[in-house]
Structures are given as C-alpha cells and as structure tokens.
Short mmCIF file of C-alpha atoms and ligand atoms in Angstrom, two decimals:
data_model
loop_
_atom_site.label_atom_id
_atom_site.label_comp_id
_atom_site.label_asym_id
_atom_site.label_seq_id
_atom_site.Cartn_x
_atom_site.Cartn_y
_atom_site.Cartn_z
CA MET N 1 -23.02 5.60 -8.11
CA TYR N 2 -19.86 3.53 -8.05
CA ILE N 3 -18.45 0.54 -6.28
CA LEU N 4 -14.99 1.03 -4.81
CA MET N 5 -13.18 -2.12 -5.93
CA HIS N 6 -10.00 -3.87 -4.83
CA LYS N 7 -9.16 -5.98 -7.87
CA ASN N 8 -12.47 -7.87 -8.33
CA ILE N 9 -13.62 -7.55 -4.73
CA PRO N 10 -16.33 -4.93 -4.05
CA VAL N 11 -15.21 -2.86 -1.05
CA ALA N 12 -17.91 -0.20 -0.70
CA ASP N 13 -20.73 1.49 -2.58
CA ILE N 14 -19.87 5.14 -2.92
CA SER N 15 -21.24 8.30 -4.49
CA ILE N 16 -18.89 10.74 -6.18
CA ASP N 17 -19.68 14.40 -6.55
CA SER N 18 -18.68 14.79 -10.17
CA ALA N 19 -18.60 18.57 -9.94
CA ILE N 20 -15.85 18.61 -7.32
CA GLY N 21 -14.45 15.10 -7.63
CA GLY N 22 -14.82 14.10 -3.94
CA ILE N 23 -16.67 11.15 -2.38
CA SER N 24 -19.95 12.56 -1.10
CA LYS N 25 -21.34 9.39 0.50
CA ILE N 26 -20.44 5.85 1.53
CA ASP N 27 -23.65 3.94 0.87
CA ALA N 28 -22.65 0.44 2.03
CA VAL N 29 -19.48 -1.38 3.00
CA HIS N 30 -18.91 -4.88 1.63
CA ALA N 31 -15.32 -5.67 2.66
CA SER N 32 -14.22 -3.44 5.53
CA GLU N 33 -10.83 -5.22 5.78
CA ARG N 34 -10.07 -3.96 2.28
CA LEU N 35 -10.85 -0.28 2.86
CA PRO N 36 -7.72 1.71 2.00
CA ILE N 37 -5.34 1.93 4.98
CA GLY N 38 -5.81 5.23 6.82
CA THR N 39 -9.44 5.81 5.78
CA THR N 40 -11.06 4.37 8.91
CA ALA N 41 -11.49 5.98 12.32
CA PRO N 42 -8.04 5.85 13.99
CA TYR N 43 -9.34 5.65 17.61
CA GLY N 44 -12.37 5.67 19.85
CA LYS N 45 -15.64 3.79 19.76
CA ASP N 46 -15.77 3.94 15.95
CA PHE N 47 -12.21 2.60 15.59
CA GLY N 48 -11.85 0.75 12.28
CA LYS N 49 -15.13 2.07 10.83
CA PRO N 50 -14.99 3.88 7.48
CA ARG N 51 -14.87 7.68 7.59
CA ARG N 52 -16.32 9.51 4.62
CA ASP N 53 -14.00 12.49 5.03
CA LEU N 54 -10.88 10.30 5.14
CA LEU N 55 -11.99 8.17 2.20
CA SER N 56 -12.80 11.26 0.14
CA ASN N 57 -9.43 12.71 0.99
CA TRP N 58 -7.70 9.45 0.02
CA TRP N 59 -9.55 9.51 -3.29
CA THR N 60 -8.73 13.11 -4.19
CA GLU N 61 -5.11 12.61 -3.07
CA ARG N 62 -4.88 9.97 -5.80
CA SER N 63 -5.03 12.75 -8.35
CA ILE N 64 -2.07 14.67 -9.75
CA PRO N 65 -1.08 17.32 -7.18
CA ALA N 66 -2.02 20.88 -8.10
CA SER N 67 1.68 21.76 -7.64
CA ARG N 68 2.82 19.45 -10.50
CA ASP N 69 5.18 21.18 -12.92
CA GLY N 70 3.14 22.21 -15.99
CA ILE N 71 -0.25 20.96 -14.70
CA ARG N 72 -2.21 24.16 -15.52
CA GLU N 73 -1.30 24.11 -19.21
CA ALA N 74 -1.95 20.36 -19.38
CA LEU N 75 -5.42 20.69 -17.83
CA ASP N 76 -6.28 23.52 -20.21
CA ALA N 77 -5.23 21.33 -23.14
CA MET N 78 -7.42 18.49 -21.86
CA GLY N 79 -10.38 20.78 -21.20
CA VAL N 80 -10.56 19.74 -17.52
CA CYS N 81 -10.56 22.29 -14.70
CA SER N 82 -9.07 20.19 -11.88
CA PRO N 83 -6.77 17.12 -11.69
CA LYS N 84 -9.40 15.47 -9.46
CA LEU N 85 -11.77 15.32 -12.42
CA LEU N 86 -9.31 13.12 -14.32
CA LEU N 87 -9.81 10.32 -11.78
CA GLU N 88 -13.26 9.19 -12.89
CA LYS N 89 -12.06 9.13 -16.49
CA CYS N 90 -9.57 6.30 -15.76
CA TYR N 91 -11.68 4.56 -13.06
CA GLY N 92 -9.09 5.79 -10.56
CA LEU N 93 -6.75 2.99 -11.66
CA SER N 94 -3.07 3.33 -10.83
CA LEU N 95 0.20 1.42 -11.12
CA SER N 96 0.94 1.61 -7.38
CA ASP N 97 -2.07 -0.29 -6.00
CA HIS N 98 -5.21 -2.17 -7.07
CA TYR N 99 -8.07 0.12 -6.11
CA TRP N 100 -10.50 1.40 -8.73
CA ILE N 101 -14.12 2.46 -9.10
CA ARG N 102 -16.66 0.49 -11.10
CA PRO N 103 -19.88 2.14 -12.25
CA LYS N 104 -22.72 0.57 -10.25
CA HIS N 105 -24.33 -1.52 -12.97
CA SER N 106 -21.22 -2.31 -14.97
CA ASP N 107 -19.75 -5.79 -15.31
CA LEU N 108 -16.19 -4.59 -15.90
CA MET N 109 -13.56 -6.94 -14.52
CA TRP N 110 -10.12 -6.10 -13.12
CA GLU N 111 -8.46 -8.31 -15.75
CA ASN N 112 -9.86 -6.11 -18.50
CA VAL N 113 -9.08 -2.67 -17.13
CA ASN N 114 -5.92 -2.76 -14.97
CA PHE N 115 -2.81 -0.98 -16.27
CA PHE N 116 -0.40 -3.72 -15.15
CA THR N 117 -1.44 -6.17 -17.86
CA ASN N 118 -3.42 -4.00 -20.29
CA ASP N 119 -1.94 -1.35 -22.53
CA PHE N 120 -2.81 2.20 -21.55
CA SER N 121 -3.13 5.47 -23.41
CA LEU N 122 -0.01 7.64 -23.58
CA ASP N 123 -2.07 10.78 -24.28
CA VAL N 124 -2.19 12.19 -20.74
CA GLY N 125 1.54 11.57 -20.25
CA GLU N 126 2.40 13.32 -23.51
CA ILE N 127 0.24 16.31 -22.59
CA LEU N 128 1.89 16.45 -19.15
CA PHE N 129 5.20 16.58 -21.02
CA GLY N 130 3.97 19.66 -22.86
CA ARG N 131 2.95 18.07 -26.16
CA MET N 132 -0.51 19.40 -26.74
CA PRO N 133 -3.22 17.44 -28.59
CA LYS N 134 -4.65 18.81 -31.82
CA SER N 135 -8.12 18.90 -30.27
CA GLU N 136 -9.74 17.98 -26.95
CA GLY N 137 -11.86 15.20 -28.43
CA GLU N 138 -8.78 13.21 -29.35
CA VAL N 139 -7.59 12.59 -25.79
CA ASN N 140 -7.88 9.03 -24.47
CA PHE N 141 -7.93 9.38 -20.68
CA MET N 142 -7.27 5.73 -19.79
CA SER N 143 -3.88 6.43 -18.26
CA PRO N 144 -2.03 5.79 -14.97
CA ASP N 145 -0.59 9.29 -15.34
CA SER N 146 -3.87 10.69 -14.00
CA THR N 147 -3.20 8.98 -10.66
CA SER N 148 0.53 9.65 -10.32
CA ASP N 149 1.79 11.61 -7.34
CA GLY N 150 4.66 14.06 -6.97
CA TRP N 151 5.46 17.49 -8.30
CA LEU N 152 8.10 16.64 -10.94
CA ARG N 153 6.98 16.16 -14.52
CA LYS N 154 6.54 12.43 -15.08
CA LYS N 155 4.87 9.80 -17.26
CA TRP N 156 4.47 6.02 -17.32
CA ILE N 157 5.72 4.22 -20.41
CA ILE N 158 5.66 0.61 -21.61
CA ALA N 159 8.77 -1.11 -23.00
CA ASP N 160 9.20 -4.85 -23.55
CA GLY N 161 5.88 -5.37 -21.80
CA LYS N 162 7.16 -3.71 -18.59
CA ARG N 163 5.97 -0.44 -17.02
CA TYR N 164 8.52 2.30 -16.37
CA LEU N 165 8.19 5.70 -14.72
CA MET N 166 10.04 8.47 -16.52
CA LYS N 167 10.66 11.57 -14.41
CA GLY N 168 12.25 14.96 -15.10
CA GLY N 169 14.39 17.42 -13.17
CA SER N 170 13.77 20.93 -11.89
CA GLY N 171 15.46 24.31 -11.58
CA VAL N 172 18.65 25.42 -13.25
CA TYR N 173 20.60 22.23 -12.54
CA ARG N 174 17.88 19.67 -13.42
CA GLN N 175 19.87 17.40 -11.14
CA GLU N 176 17.15 15.05 -9.83
CA PRO N 177 17.51 12.37 -12.57
CA PHE N 178 21.28 12.20 -11.96
CA ASN N 179 20.73 12.09 -8.20
CA GLU N 180 18.39 9.11 -8.58
CA VAL N 181 21.17 7.27 -10.41
CA ILE N 182 23.80 8.25 -7.81
CA ALA N 183 21.49 7.09 -4.99
CA SER N 184 20.95 3.79 -6.85
CA VAL N 185 24.73 3.27 -7.10
CA ILE N 186 25.26 4.04 -3.40
CA MET N 187 22.47 1.68 -2.34
CA THR N 188 23.72 -1.07 -4.64
CA ARG N 189 27.17 -0.80 -3.09
CA ILE N 190 25.97 -0.98 0.52
CA GLY N 191 23.22 -3.51 -0.15
CA ILE N 192 20.07 -1.48 0.50
CA PRO N 193 16.92 -2.71 -1.30
CA HIS N 194 16.07 0.08 -3.75
CA VAL N 195 14.55 0.97 -7.08
CA ASP N 196 17.19 1.18 -9.80
CA TYR N 197 17.13 4.35 -11.89
CA THR N 198 18.84 4.93 -15.24
CA LEU N 199 19.22 8.06 -17.36
CA ARG N 200 17.43 8.92 -20.56
CA THR N 201 17.41 12.06 -22.71
CA GLU N 202 14.22 13.07 -24.52
CA ARG N 203 14.12 16.22 -26.64
CA THR N 204 17.42 17.37 -25.06
CA LYS N 205 16.06 17.13 -21.49
CA PRO N 206 17.39 14.65 -18.90
CA TYR N 207 15.05 12.13 -17.28
CA SER N 208 15.35 9.23 -14.87
CA VAL N 209 13.67 5.96 -15.74
CA CYS N 210 12.74 3.24 -13.23
CA GLU N 211 10.75 0.06 -13.51
CA ASN N 212 7.51 -0.32 -11.58
CA PHE N 213 8.32 -2.16 -8.36
CA ILE N 214 4.66 -3.03 -7.83
CA THR N 215 3.17 -6.11 -9.50
CA PRO N 216 -0.35 -7.42 -10.12
CA ASN N 217 -0.01 -9.22 -6.77
CA THR N 218 1.49 -6.54 -4.54
CA GLU N 219 0.71 -2.96 -3.62
CA LEU N 220 2.36 0.08 -2.10
CA VAL N 221 0.93 1.55 1.10
CA THR N 222 2.70 4.78 1.94
CA ALA N 223 4.09 5.54 5.38
CA TRP N 224 1.59 8.40 5.47
CA SER N 225 -1.37 6.00 5.24
CA VAL N 226 0.12 3.70 7.87
CA LYS N 227 0.81 6.64 10.18
CA GLU N 228 -2.78 7.86 9.84
CA ALA N 229 -4.28 4.45 10.60
CA ARG N 230 -3.93 4.99 14.36
CA ARG N 231 -4.04 8.02 16.63
CA LYS N 232 -0.60 9.17 17.77
CA GLU N 233 -0.15 9.18 21.54
CA ASN N 234 1.12 12.51 22.85
CA SER N 235 4.03 10.72 24.51
CA ASP N 236 5.15 9.20 21.19
CA SER N 237 7.42 10.91 18.66
CA VAL N 238 6.28 10.43 15.05
CA PHE N 239 9.08 7.88 14.65
CA ALA N 240 7.91 5.93 17.71
CA HIS N 241 4.32 6.20 16.51
CA LEU N 242 5.11 4.78 13.08
CA ALA N 243 7.13 1.97 14.68
CA ARG N 244 4.20 1.19 16.97
CA VAL N 245 1.62 1.16 14.16
CA CYS N 246 3.84 -1.12 12.05
CA GLY N 247 4.11 -3.45 15.04
CA GLU N 248 0.35 -3.45 15.65
CA MET N 249 -0.46 -4.02 12.00
CA GLY N 250 2.14 -6.77 11.58
CA ILE N 251 4.40 -4.95 9.10
CA PRO N 252 7.79 -6.67 9.39
CA GLY N 253 11.25 -5.13 9.23
CA PHE N 254 10.50 -1.51 10.18
CA THR N 255 13.64 -0.92 12.25
CA ASP N 256 16.04 -2.50 9.75
CA ALA N 257 14.46 -0.55 6.91
CA MET N 258 14.64 2.76 8.78
CA ASN N 259 18.27 2.14 9.76
CA ARG N 260 19.10 1.83 6.08
CA MET N 261 16.87 4.57 4.69
CA LEU N 262 17.93 7.19 7.22
CA THR N 263 21.59 6.34 6.66
CA VAL N 264 21.40 6.74 2.91
CA ASP N 265 19.35 9.92 3.31
CA PHE N 266 22.08 11.32 5.52
CA ILE N 267 24.80 10.42 3.02
CA ILE N 268 23.00 12.06 0.08
CA ASN N 269 21.60 14.95 2.15
CA ASN N 270 18.05 14.10 1.10
CA GLU N 271 15.72 17.05 1.68
CA ASP N 272 12.41 15.45 0.79
CA ARG N 273 11.85 12.06 2.42
CA HIS N 274 8.27 12.95 3.32
CA PHE N 275 5.79 10.27 4.38
CA ASN N 276 4.67 9.58 0.81
CA ASN N 277 8.26 9.04 -0.32
CA PHE N 278 8.59 5.74 1.50
CA GLY N 279 6.24 2.99 2.45
CA PHE N 280 5.40 -0.64 2.79
CA ILE N 281 4.29 -3.44 0.52
CA ARG N 282 1.52 -5.92 1.06
CA ASP N 283 0.18 -8.86 -0.88
CA ALA N 284 -2.86 -7.46 -2.69
CA ASP N 285 -4.73 -10.78 -2.56
CA THR N 286 -4.05 -12.07 0.97
CA LEU N 287 -3.41 -8.58 2.46
CA GLN N 288 -0.35 -10.03 4.19
CA TRP N 289 2.37 -7.44 4.86
CA LEU N 290 5.63 -8.18 3.09
CA GLY N 291 7.81 -5.38 4.54
CA ALA N 292 9.24 -2.03 3.56
CA ALA N 293 9.09 -0.91 -0.06
CA PRO N 294 12.42 -0.59 -1.84
CA ILE N 295 13.76 2.95 -1.55
CA TYR N 296 12.42 5.22 -4.32
CA ASP N 297 12.43 8.98 -5.00
CA SER N 298 15.81 10.07 -3.67
CA GLY N 299 16.31 12.83 -6.25
CA THR N 300 15.70 15.90 -4.10
CA SER N 301 19.15 15.60 -2.56
CA LEU N 302 22.86 16.35 -3.21
CA TRP N 303 22.26 20.12 -3.04
CA HIS N 304 20.21 19.83 -6.24
CA GLY N 305 19.06 23.44 -6.30
CA THR N 306 21.89 25.39 -4.71
CA ASN N 307 25.47 26.44 -5.18
CA ALA N 308 26.14 26.11 -1.48
CA ILE N 309 27.31 22.49 -1.72
CA GLY N 310 27.75 20.89 1.69
CA GLN N 311 25.57 23.36 3.56
CA ASN N 312 22.97 22.11 6.03
CA THR N 313 19.54 21.90 4.45
CA GLU N 314 16.07 20.81 5.45
CA CYS N 315 15.60 17.25 6.62
CA LYS N 316 12.49 14.98 6.67
CA PRO N 317 10.53 13.05 7.87
CA PHE N 318 11.36 12.58 11.55
CA ARG N 319 13.78 15.42 12.37
CA SER N 320 14.55 18.79 10.81
CA ALA N 321 18.36 18.43 11.12
CA HIS N 322 20.17 15.60 9.31
CA ILE N 323 22.63 14.98 12.10
CA GLU N 324 19.73 14.62 14.57
CA GLN N 325 17.89 12.24 12.26
CA LEU N 326 21.00 10.07 11.90
CA LYS N 327 20.82 9.53 15.68
CA LEU N 328 17.60 7.55 15.10
CA VAL N 329 19.66 4.87 13.37
CA GLN N 330 19.89 2.21 16.04
CA ASP N 331 22.28 -0.20 14.37
CA LEU N 332 25.05 0.43 11.86
CA SER N 333 26.73 -2.98 12.06
CA TRP N 334 25.45 -3.72 8.52
CA PHE N 335 27.07 -0.54 7.14
CA ASP N 336 30.17 -1.30 5.10
CA ALA N 337 32.00 1.98 4.52
CA ASP N 338 34.66 0.19 2.45
CA ALA N 339 31.96 -0.61 -0.12
CA LEU N 340 31.73 3.14 -0.71
CA GLY N 341 35.46 3.48 -1.44
CA ALA N 342 36.09 5.93 -4.30
CA ILE N 343 32.36 6.73 -4.52
CA GLY N 344 33.36 10.32 -5.31
CA GLY N 345 34.81 9.27 -8.66
CA GLU N 346 31.60 7.53 -9.63
CA ILE N 347 29.53 10.57 -8.62
CA VAL N 348 31.70 12.82 -10.79
CA SER N 349 31.36 10.40 -13.67
CA ILE N 350 27.53 10.35 -13.41
CA LEU N 351 27.27 14.14 -13.08
CA SER N 352 29.60 14.59 -16.07
CA GLN N 353 26.68 13.38 -18.21
CA SER N 354 24.65 16.42 -17.14
CA PRO N 355 24.74 19.47 -19.38
CA ASP N 356 24.01 21.58 -16.30
CA ALA N 357 26.68 20.47 -13.81
CA SER N 358 30.15 22.01 -14.15
CA PRO N 359 33.18 19.85 -13.19
CA GLU N 360 33.67 22.12 -10.15
CA ARG N 361 30.11 21.51 -9.02
CA ALA N 362 30.42 17.74 -9.56
CA ASN N 363 33.70 17.63 -7.61
CA ALA N 364 32.24 19.62 -4.72
CA ILE N 365 29.22 17.27 -4.51
CA ALA N 366 31.49 14.20 -4.61
CA LYS N 367 33.66 15.62 -1.82
CA ALA N 368 30.63 16.52 0.33
CA VAL N 369 29.29 12.97 -0.01
CA GLU N 370 32.63 11.45 0.97
CA GLN N 371 32.68 13.69 4.05
CA ARG N 372 29.21 12.52 5.00
CA VAL N 373 30.24 8.87 4.65
CA ALA N 374 33.08 9.62 7.08
CA LEU N 375 30.55 11.19 9.48
CA VAL N 376 28.43 8.02 9.39
CA VAL N 377 31.56 5.99 10.20
CA SER N 378 32.42 8.19 13.20
CA ASN N 379 28.79 7.99 14.33
CA SER N 380 28.91 4.20 14.16
CA LEU N 381 32.19 4.12 16.14
CA GLU N 382 30.54 6.24 18.85
CA LYS N 383 27.73 3.69 19.10
CA ARG N 384 30.07 0.76 19.75
N1 ATP V 1 9.09 2.56 -9.56
C1 ATP V 1 7.89 2.81 -9.06
N2 ATP V 1 6.97 1.82 -8.99
C2 ATP V 1 5.73 2.06 -8.46
N3 ATP V 1 5.33 3.25 -8.00
C3 ATP V 1 6.21 4.26 -8.06
C4 ATP V 1 7.53 4.10 -8.58
N4 ATP V 1 8.19 5.28 -8.48
C5 ATP V 1 7.31 6.14 -7.94
N5 ATP V 1 6.13 5.54 -7.69
C6 ATP V 1 4.92 6.17 -7.15
O1 ATP V 1 4.77 7.41 -7.81
C7 ATP V 1 4.82 8.49 -6.88
C8 ATP V 1 5.53 9.67 -7.51
O2 ATP V 1 6.86 9.33 -7.82
P1 ATP V 1 8.06 10.14 -7.16
O3 ATP V 1 7.87 10.15 -5.69
O4 ATP V 1 9.30 9.51 -7.68
O5 ATP V 1 7.81 11.57 -7.79
P2 ATP V 1 8.33 13.03 -7.35
O6 ATP V 1 7.74 14.00 -8.29
O7 ATP V 1 9.82 12.99 -7.22
O8 ATP V 1 7.70 13.20 -5.92
P3 ATP V 1 7.90 14.41 -4.85
O9 ATP V 1 6.80 15.35 -5.02
O10 ATP V 1 7.86 13.63 -3.57
O11 ATP V 1 9.26 15.00 -5.14
C9 ATP V 1 5.51 7.91 -5.65
O12 ATP V 1 5.14 8.60 -4.48
C10 ATP V 1 5.03 6.47 -5.67
O13 ATP V 1 3.74 6.38 -5.11
MG1 MG V 2 7.79 11.60 -4.37
#
C-alpha cells in the first residue's frame, strides 16, 4: 500500500501490483484537485472523478519507454525484467514534476527524497549509457533516470548544484545533439522561449546537455495530459480541442505559444513534435497555470536520418504535412526574418563539429533551412 503524494500533500491511497508495476486499486482520494491531469473521467456523470485505468496508465507511462535505445541490456544488468519495476525503487520521483509514492506507514518527507535538492545516484544513468555494474547488488536505484521519457539514450547529471539532462544521438549521423543546438540558436535569434542546449563529447560520442527547466516550485504537464483531460468533440480538430481545454482550464498563452512553436518546427522540419514533446507549466504549490513550457526536444529534425535533405517528411502533432501545419499559425507579426540573416553560416559552423556530417551535408541542411525561412516570410505576406 502506498500514498500517491504531491510534494508533502497526500493525494490518494493506492495499491500497486508489484508483479506488473501497475496501480491495481485506488483505495481513497484525499486531494482530488491534485490528481495528475488527465487521470480523471473526461466527460459524463463521473466527470472529474479518478479513473483507476487512467491513473495506472499515467503511472506506468512514467517509466522508461520499452523502445529506449539500449534498455534491454540495461535491464538485464540491473536484474529487472521491465522498466515499470524500476518506478517503485525510486518512489516514482522525477525531475519534471513533484509526484511520488510513499509507503503507507512511512514518515518520509518530500524535502528528504526529492531529486531537485537532494543528490541522486548516477548508477542507473551509467548503466543506461552501457557501463555495466560489477554486480547487481551494487546498484543504487534512487535515480531520476528511472522516470525519464523518450527513446534516445539519456541521463541526468549534477554540476554546480544544478540538474542537467544529457542526451545522445541516433543512426549514422547522430545529428540530434547538433540539431538541439541549432534549434536553440534559431529560437534565441527570433525570441522564442526555449531550453538552451550545448554540446558535450563523452567517450567519443556527441551529446546535448540542457539544464532542467523545472524547479522545486513548478512542474511540467504535457500537452498529452491536457488533451486527455476532456473529451474531444467530434466537430473539433485536435488543435481546436487543445485550445478549448487550455481555455477551460485557465492555461494562458496557448495561441501565442503555438504560433511560435509551429513556426520553428516548420523552419527546422521537425518530425517528432508529439504531444509529450511540448506542454505547459504550473505552480506546483498553488496549482496556478503559468503558461506554455519553453520549447524542448527539437532534435528529430533537419533531415537527421536521411540523405534526402529538403525532402518532405512526417509532421506532428496537428497535421501530417508541414506546409498544412504552418497554416495553423494565426499571427506572424512577431516573426523577424531579418534576425535569421546568415543563419546558414551558423548551421554549417555547428554541424562542422560533428564527426558524422560532411561539409556537403551541412551546406545542404543550411540551404534547406534558409529556403524554409523564405517560405515562412511568403506565408506571412499572404496573411497580411
Ligand atoms: N530540460 C528539461 N527539464 C525538465 N524536463 C525535461 C527537460 N528536457 C526533457 N525533459 C523531460 O524529459 C523527457 C524526455 O526528454 P526528450 O523529450 O528530450 O527525450 P527524447 O528521447 O528526445 O524524446 P523522444 O522520444 O520524444 O524523441 C521530455 O519529454 C520531458 O518530459
Ligand atoms: Mg521527447
């Protein structure tokens, strides 16, 4: 038996099936307003009431996805058969929000266990990076790496008292870390709130490093959770639905944030802006919504896995074609194309640090980006 906690506030008594890692029962609810967003009935007579299936899903989705690069070998090394089973071992604590589980008769306090202000073990992260422990018994599982999402190899590290996420690349070009840096530069130039990424090499492999944008007083709620909090009307597109839910829940700045995110995603040809790759921030104490999260995870872009630079690729989350998704941008008056002058040169310079990108490839990517900036400009002229 556990208590689902939000910082030091008991939210619900729950039972976890330790064999499969899911929540088998909600025994009592103490603070329904603090149930994770998207885990209550989204419509009907039970609207707002906790749903065991949704809460269990939310809990298991906190675990490392089964698709994570290298997860099988890492689990074998830890002697654990599923990523879900790592959750109980770190109380489900993460560095993106303030939920955790407290054993029923324990007097553990948030101040003593959270990863924002307490040191955490680096063991799980090292194992996820392929450095195997000498024996199973040596692994300290108190790590935010057991609750990190996404399929790229990644680990949380501490430097100068701050928490940073270090994330690898994939495929032959291992381009994602460089793309994160290029996206940061573009967003800095045109003034879009974003997470800043820098490059780091570890054991000859490239990684991106970014600071945690969540603090002990704020938390990330993904667009997925917000979207699931209400039933979508058949007459609404997913975009209209998300806008409506944000309005109903009092999340400010949705339209401005989408105008900016969809524009940058068009420019970098982002293929993977799924609903967990953007979100909203709220005050973890007052539950007041603060607005959209800064843009993070822009690495699956810039034709990262192909030689066909400039070709049309998949688009997410609202449309399948980039040019169609750009039409959802309602206002481009904020967009300063001059600020992106000579961006191609900076892209080439960043990609020149990659051992896997030839100068020809870097030049082709730079040119394709400049063409897409010009397309945004012509789109904005059409709207005037
Ligand atoms: N700087 C950060 N501060 C706080 N949380 C973060 C930060 N960066 C990422 N996260 C959280 O970690 C998750 C995984 O990171 P990220 O999305 O960058 O990984 P990924 O492997 O590229 O994901 P994907 O599978 O979408 O490609 C994010 O969805 C987000 O919840
Ligand atoms: Mg992601």
